[in-house]
Amino acid sequence: MNTFKNSWAHLPGNSKVKALFEQTKWPATSLGDYTNWPENLVTVLRMVLDSPMPMCIYLGDNLIQLYNDSYLQALGDPLAYQSFAKSAQDTYGAEWAAVSTIFKSVMNGVAVRISDSSLVNKNGDLNEQFYDCTYSPIRSVEGEISGVWKTALEITDRKVIEENLLSQRELDRKDIEESEQRIRSIVENAPFPIAVYEGSDLIITLANQSIMDAWGKGNEVVGKSYRAILPELENQEIFNQVYRVFATGIPFHAKNERVDLEIKGQLQPFYFNYSFTPLYNTDGQVYGVMNTAAEVTDIHLAKLKVEESEKRFRDSVQQAPLGITILRGDDYIVEMANANYLLLVDKSEEGFIGKPLFESLPEVKDTIEHIFLDIKATGNPFYGSEFPVTLNRYGKSELTYFNFVYHPLKEDNGEISGIMAVATEVTNTVKAKHLLEESEKHFRNMVMQSPIPMTILRGEKFIIESANKVMIDTVWRRKAEEVIGVSILEAFPELEQQKYPELLKMVYTSGKTHSEKEAVALVSGDDGVKKFYLDFEYAPLFDTEEVISGIMITVNDVTDKVEARLKVEENEERLNIVVTASDLGVWEYDLKKDDSIISDRCKEIFGFSGDANVSNAELIALFHPDDLETIKQAYEESYQSGSLFYESRIVLEESSRHWIEVKGKVFFDQANEPERMVGTIRDITEEKNFHKLLLEREEKFRLLADSMPQLVWTSDSNGVLNYFNNAVYDFSGMLLNELQGEGWLQMVHPDDRKKNIEKWTHSILTGDNFHFEHRFKKADGTYRWQLSRAKPQRDDQGNVKMWVGSSTDIQEHKVFTKELENQVKDRTRELNQKNIDLEKMNKELQSFAYISSHDLQEPLRKIQTFSSLLVTDEYDNLTDSGRDMFDRMQNAANRMQTLIQDLLAYSRTNSQDRIFEDIKFDSIANEVKDNLKEELQHQGALVDINASCTVRIIPFQFKQLLSNLISNSLKFSDPARSPELTITCQMITGLESGLSQLSENQRYSHISISDNGIGFDEKYSEKIFEVFQRLHSKAEYAGTGIGLAIVKKIVDNHNGFISATSELGKGATFDIYIPAF
């Protein structure tokens, strides 16, 4: 900020230049607001304004002219006011082509001196005046040429003397000397250093106070040698530079050059922007050199500090452990990037720095550019945490994650000139977290799908985080929502009186697993308190920092097993009673005495009465002869194993055969010799007959399966396949031993195996039907699609005994489906092309709307305007025929304007933004009713609104819809009676509407508008919604035939449906159905 205003404010009130400065709107000029002009310009301008000599400076690329009152007087009043703050080219006009060479020379650093003449308007008289003009460059602090300084020395008198051949050379010389003295005075008072050196000894003929201050010298330097007064410059190239200017006549300029000067006996460094400019005599010879300078020591030192600070900053950035880059400008040019950032994006320094960011990393533009734009718009930094970015690096495209901050870089004036990005990659951390989450999800799924009751407790309050269905249904017998998220001790308070709370605390604090077998637990469920015998385990769960976060409980309900064992133990003493009461026969055989003791049931099985005495010989005689060898071998083996078992036939009276099962235990004496046997005998005739029947049925199943073209197979309850029909062997070319176990998987296409195993395992675990489409390999190596199904076969208790499955060839179906999908894709492409064509049509419609809105209405408005003027001024002068035609013309123009406006409304129903709102329909209806209040009152119309339901609509479009329908009812009202309209709204389903155009299960807002107008023929119920369709002539009813078309378009915009019903003379009803979202 400069203080220029204070510099010209002191000029006298009658100063014309001061008035020009006050009147000029500086921000509108290329120089801008004067408060922002550079200091060197302000300094020069002060000198010009305070100088008694005519002076003018030309600034900027356009050479804008600013001058003092003396120069204004020299120009003459008219030209002065036209030239101030205007470009030199505009002022010189046709002469610019010749004059411009002067300015080009000066802007290239070459000062120019010329004599000039001009016609000056003084007091209304044109007077020719002559000036000796010098054009010198104006340099900035940095030595840059920023303008031209023109000094005009009036030499009119001299010219007059010369032209009148007056020999007044002394007077001329005096004028020249005075002029030179004035110039010398200006130079000596200049605020920047100026000196003149003449001759080979570099005699100082002129030195202003500024340069003497810089040298640390006084007035005694004038007349002395430049080399003599500043000997310290001998080895600093300064004198050589001056001599080269003397020798070549070429000016020399130095910028930010160090010069060591002796101050108070010590050399001290200073920095200057300086120039050595040759001075020519009348013979064109260099007689001296003018030295101008500007000290920039403070600026230089400040710049060094800035550079040092910037270097430290860049060194810090380069050494930072984070990725850092700085972007500049609207193209986000990479100004710098440290090694870590280059490593993150896999770029070299030469291939990345100095280029637009999105040129080097085009793949991040869509993700990042809008963030940059927001930062530049708001000035707020942006922080990203685990932000996903797809980068092309290390030869591939990969999804990466970063924590970063984008921070705006602001200049002193607050303008944002760049963005600093500081980033660290967290891809591995995020992926590890995702993997952990996936692992935890898999673990939870495993828990939830486990057939063993399991639950997970979290925290020291043992909150139930999850529990599988088996635990909830069989052990807890509660609803999931009653226990999940609740402490297990709150959900089951009965546990407080048992040992389990202490065990949970012990596991949670110690981190040691605890397990027990057959522990007693009392659990209260929806069916009351139930006693369990449980094998359970409490296992601690650790978080990523190895801190205990919970406990996993695994339970195996062994209540049935324990209770069964207890019952067996309880009933051991009653064994004899049970055996006696059962269907088993009991026997004891003394091997050494060959004597038997048998129970009554045993006798009955052999066909004897219970009280009969039966010998061993009688019993042996009843065994089937073919089974005697088997029985003998069973006894011999029992002597070795200690256990007897065999099945045999016995032949009773009338040749009836029975099957018996004999079991026994051998007891040995002290010599380990068989001593006696105790056992049971059971009649298994029915079982044998059933087994035979089962074998016969199985044989029939195999015959039936082998006759089927489908692949048929069975498995046991564990999912192990154990049977394949012949079609499987024929199809695969594999043998039974190749198919058994998991060999059948070799038939399944490798891409389908994993899913096949998952589906089959799920069915085995859950008992759900198996249903899967996969590819099987034929014996010739080709694959065909198969649809495999399997159902479980269950026993009376619902337990799965086996699985029966089949695989049906669906290759043709798959081929057909693929072809159908291709056809769908083709139709989709066609639909997309139709959409493109429709978009093109919409744009054409928008062009038409623009033309209608501007180009068509403008001549129409003129016609209406002029016709109105004619009606006012000339109507009485027209004939009756002329008046009639004139009225027709006005009516036609009004109809044309109405038509254009209706067409515009129709075209805009699609182009407007569709912003849906949930709103009470009666508020919309009442607002439209108020808007049409005058029309309704004019016709004495009554409008009954009973529509309190909430609808999801585009409000402004629905106002248009209701306005059109009400206006339509008023237009077609019966002149014999007052118009009456009823508007209702209710919620219904598509099924309730009875309309095939609506979805049965979708809810709709049903809006009905009915009137008592003239009505129409039902056959036109669809035609009336078409554009330009009218049922009456224009003479009968005015209008364009677009109003109801707009209504139809608005309903379509809401994905709704509209219908109209009517009878001539009985009014009309419009029913609208809008989906309720």
PDB file of C-alpha atoms in Angstrom, residues 921-922 946-952 982-990 992-994 1002-1010 1056-1059 1069-1077:
ATOM      1  CA  PHE A 921     -52.859 -32.288  -1.126  1.00  0.00           C
ATOM      2  CA  ASP A 922     -55.578 -30.016   0.217  1.00  0.00           C
ATOM      3  CA  ASN A 946     -62.096 -32.990   0.433  1.00  0.00           C
ATOM      4  CA  ALA A 947     -58.488 -34.034  -0.033  1.00  0.00           C
ATOM      5  CA  SER A 948     -56.517 -34.286   3.230  1.00  0.00           C
ATOM      6  CA  CYS A 949     -54.222 -37.152   2.186  1.00  0.00           C
ATOM      7  CA  THR A 950     -50.454 -36.690   1.844  1.00  0.00           C
ATOM      8  CA  VAL A 951     -49.073 -37.036  -1.689  1.00  0.00           C
ATOM      9  CA  ARG A 952     -45.523 -37.261  -3.059  1.00  0.00           C
ATOM     10  CA  THR A 982     -65.527 -31.568  -6.362  1.00  0.00           C
ATOM     11  CA  ILE A 983     -61.871 -32.451  -5.591  1.00  0.00           C
ATOM     12  CA  THR A 984     -61.093 -35.545  -3.502  1.00  0.00           C
ATOM     13  CA  CYS A 985     -57.993 -37.573  -2.593  1.00  0.00           C
ATOM     14  CA  GLN A 986     -57.692 -41.006  -0.975  1.00  0.00           C
ATOM     15  CA  MET A 987     -55.120 -43.821  -0.692  1.00  0.00           C
ATOM     16  CA  ILE A 988     -55.880 -47.109  -2.518  1.00  0.00           C
ATOM     17  CA  THR A 989     -53.991 -50.073  -3.936  1.00  0.00           C
ATOM     18  CA  GLY A 990     -53.713 -50.890  -7.620  1.00  0.00           C
ATOM     19  CA  GLU A 992     -58.637 -51.816  -5.441  1.00  0.00           C
ATOM     20  CA  SER A 993     -58.631 -49.461  -8.423  1.00  0.00           C
ATOM     21  CA  GLY A 994     -59.605 -52.248 -10.816  1.00  0.00           C
ATOM     22  CA  GLN A1002     -48.535 -50.710  -5.218  1.00  0.00           C
ATOM     23  CA  ARG A1003     -50.273 -48.016  -3.141  1.00  0.00           C
ATOM     24  CA  TYR A1004     -51.541 -44.964  -5.021  1.00  0.00           C
ATOM     25  CA  SER A1005     -52.889 -41.485  -4.216  1.00  0.00           C
ATOM     26  CA  HIS A1006     -56.234 -41.405  -6.068  1.00  0.00           C
ATOM     27  CA  ILE A1007     -57.113 -37.793  -6.944  1.00  0.00           C
ATOM     28  CA  SER A1008     -60.540 -37.103  -8.475  1.00  0.00           C
ATOM     29  CA  ILE A1009     -61.736 -33.809 -10.037  1.00  0.00           C
ATOM     30  CA  SER A1010     -65.385 -33.819 -11.198  1.00  0.00           C
ATOM     31  CA  GLY A1056     -48.873 -41.970 -12.718  1.00  0.00           C
ATOM     32  CA  PHE A1057     -52.030 -42.649 -14.748  1.00  0.00           C
ATOM     33  CA  ILE A1058     -54.972 -40.388 -15.699  1.00  0.00           C
ATOM     34  CA  SER A1059     -58.369 -41.243 -17.130  1.00  0.00           C
ATOM     35  CA  THR A1069     -64.597 -36.660 -13.978  1.00  0.00           C
ATOM     36  CA  PHE A1070     -60.805 -36.834 -14.181  1.00  0.00           C
ATOM     37  CA  ASP A1071     -59.194 -39.641 -12.093  1.00  0.00           C
ATOM     38  CA  ILE A1072     -55.468 -39.388 -11.381  1.00  0.00           C
ATOM     39  CA  TYR A1073     -53.358 -42.125  -9.730  1.00  0.00           C
ATOM     40  CA  ILE A1074     -49.945 -41.125  -8.357  1.00  0.00           C
ATOM     41  CA  PRO A1075     -47.616 -43.772  -6.760  1.00  0.00           C
ATOM     42  CA  ALA A1076     -47.263 -43.382  -2.995  1.00  0.00           C
ATOM     43  CA  PHE A1077     -43.550 -43.891  -2.327  1.00  0.00           C
TER      44      PHE A1077
END
